[in-house]
XYZ file of C-alpha atoms in Angstrom:
198
model
C 189.462 104.584 146.446
C 189.246 107.084 143.625
C 191.855 109.693 142.732
C 190.847 112.785 140.762
C 194.058 114.327 139.450
C 192.988 117.704 138.099
C 190.775 118.424 141.125
C 193.448 117.204 143.585
C 190.983 114.968 145.437
C 191.106 111.442 146.866
C 187.803 109.736 147.700
C 188.367 107.176 150.443
C 186.100 104.126 150.544
C 185.054 103.584 154.175
C 183.284 100.189 154.142
C 179.474 100.144 154.466
C 179.058 103.864 153.661
C 177.772 103.815 150.095
C 181.201 103.864 148.482
C 180.352 101.112 145.978
C 177.599 103.335 144.574
C 179.953 106.334 144.467
C 182.591 104.242 142.737
C 180.057 103.093 140.157
C 179.033 106.669 139.432
C 182.486 108.267 139.484
C 185.042 105.643 138.409
C 184.841 106.690 134.730
C 185.615 110.262 135.836
C 188.605 109.304 138.042
C 192.184 109.053 136.830
C 193.165 106.401 139.357
C 190.735 103.679 140.540
C 191.645 101.203 143.280
C 188.798 98.690 143.439
C 190.233 95.218 144.083
C 191.035 93.476 146.331
C 188.927 94.941 149.168
C 192.037 95.648 151.266
C 193.171 98.080 148.560
C 189.754 99.492 147.677
C 189.070 100.163 151.360
C 192.545 101.394 152.265
C 192.295 103.744 155.267
C 193.782 107.221 155.317
C 197.051 106.169 156.958
C 197.606 103.540 154.243
C 196.719 105.999 151.475
C 199.252 108.437 152.922
C 201.898 105.731 153.057
C 201.428 104.186 149.614
C 199.146 106.211 147.328
C 200.250 109.764 148.100
C 203.973 109.004 147.479
C 203.006 107.484 144.123
C 201.048 110.631 143.264
C 203.927 112.857 144.374
C 206.405 110.809 142.335
C 204.277 111.647 139.289
C 204.405 115.361 140.114
C 201.128 115.690 141.985
C 200.770 117.718 145.160
C 198.184 119.392 147.360
C 195.655 116.562 147.270
C 192.759 116.639 149.731
C 190.787 113.675 151.028
C 187.053 113.129 151.336
C 185.117 110.329 153.040
C 181.826 109.410 154.670
C 181.199 107.774 158.037
C 178.013 106.160 159.262
C 176.233 106.329 162.623
C 178.012 103.540 164.553
C 175.012 101.380 165.506
C 173.625 101.603 161.965
C 177.104 100.860 160.553
C 177.376 97.771 162.749
C 173.879 96.723 161.712
C 174.918 96.863 158.078
C 177.971 94.695 158.796
C 175.897 92.219 160.840
C 173.332 91.850 158.031
C 176.013 91.667 155.338
C 177.800 88.840 157.104
C 174.634 86.726 157.223
C 174.797 86.107 153.473
C 174.833 82.564 152.110
C 178.415 82.522 150.825
C 179.757 83.114 154.368
C 177.675 80.355 156.026
C 179.911 78.140 158.149
C 182.881 80.513 158.065
C 184.346 82.256 161.138
C 183.211 85.699 159.977
C 179.595 84.630 159.386
C 176.933 86.138 161.639
C 174.423 83.374 160.919
C 172.853 82.434 164.249
C 174.434 85.447 166.011
C 172.052 88.025 167.472
C 172.689 91.690 166.783
C 173.212 92.356 170.496
C 175.895 89.634 170.665
C 177.552 91.028 167.543
C 177.703 94.546 169.000
C 178.848 93.223 172.380
C 181.725 91.412 170.653
C 182.641 94.484 168.601
C 182.889 96.531 171.815
C 185.518 94.153 173.226
C 189.248 94.716 172.928
C 189.636 91.619 170.761
C 186.303 90.737 169.152
C 185.331 87.362 167.720
C 186.171 87.070 163.990
C 182.549 87.657 162.994
C 182.600 91.061 164.751
C 186.091 92.143 163.653
C 184.982 94.833 161.193
C 187.594 97.502 161.793
C 187.014 101.044 162.960
C 185.682 104.085 161.148
C 187.563 106.300 163.612
C 190.858 104.617 162.789
C 190.059 104.678 159.064
C 189.725 108.476 158.916
C 192.102 109.303 161.766
C 195.708 110.357 162.168
C 196.600 107.565 164.594
C 196.367 109.890 167.585
C 192.595 110.137 167.881
C 192.093 113.107 165.550
C 190.060 113.221 162.356
C 192.561 113.718 159.533
C 190.327 113.495 156.458
C 189.934 116.969 154.962
C 186.223 116.678 154.105
C 184.205 114.281 156.260
C 180.480 113.711 155.706
C 177.808 111.612 157.360
C 176.442 108.716 155.346
C 172.999 109.762 156.543
C 173.514 113.105 154.758
C 174.676 111.596 151.474
C 173.107 114.494 149.579
C 175.704 116.839 151.107
C 178.554 114.590 150.006
C 177.063 114.261 146.524
C 176.665 118.050 146.296
C 180.275 118.527 147.388
C 181.516 116.050 144.781
C 179.329 117.498 142.029
C 180.697 120.970 142.717
C 184.305 119.903 143.142
C 184.307 117.627 140.076
C 181.979 119.787 137.963
C 179.840 116.783 137.092
C 176.337 115.459 137.719
C 176.075 112.363 139.922
C 173.210 109.872 139.725
C 173.701 107.591 142.698
C 172.298 104.073 142.280
C 171.487 101.837 145.255
C 173.980 98.981 145.134
C 175.498 96.488 147.576
C 172.588 96.994 150.012
C 172.435 94.545 152.918
C 169.159 92.649 153.353
C 166.772 93.956 156.004
C 166.655 92.245 159.411
C 165.171 93.540 162.648
C 167.849 94.989 164.953
C 167.230 95.526 168.636
C 169.939 96.618 171.020
C 169.442 96.343 174.786
C 170.392 99.461 176.719
C 173.282 97.773 178.561
C 174.874 96.751 175.235
C 174.297 100.215 173.715
C 175.905 101.797 176.796
C 178.880 99.452 176.619
C 179.362 100.294 172.941
C 179.313 104.045 173.640
C 181.726 103.632 176.541
C 184.210 101.234 174.922
C 184.075 102.655 171.397
C 183.543 106.353 172.109
C 185.867 107.317 169.251
C 183.423 105.833 166.737
C 180.665 108.170 167.935
C 182.999 111.145 168.203
C 184.090 110.828 164.573
C 180.508 110.543 163.344
C 179.489 113.592 165.404
C 182.334 115.623 163.832
C 181.250 114.764 160.283
C 179.160 117.216 158.266
C 175.430 116.644 158.616
């Protein structure tokens, strides 16, 4: 999470949406950088409103807007699935080693997924707790150029975005019955992505 004081902007770090690259490019420009641990770096909107905004207001700041990116849900899940196959997670409950992508997605679509598929929710991250998008400026990860243009204009700076923290490539196939279940059980994930600027 990055806070830009003069521009009254908070950049939220939705996991698996290129936020590590944005942080690398913009952290020197930010007045407030929350990067570790991951629970703080990736604090969702409701947590930012509860803890970060009061801190800002106590220092005399007001009128801050939020900006974030969300990723197409199947692609987002694919990134998580690949990321959790890395060597340092082997043998742990959140490792996806030996788990097919279809099984991973099927677990994610359940009410209480297995630990390896418990990756949170983009809809909840950017929402108001009642099913509405509450981030002021929401972009699609797939249209990163629009987000970069917005940030360049708002921050009056040039952004060179490096490719960092990229998950290794693995083939991902999703049977239709699993894709349908995902759309049915996690409709909010698709709704949020469809509402984002493309």
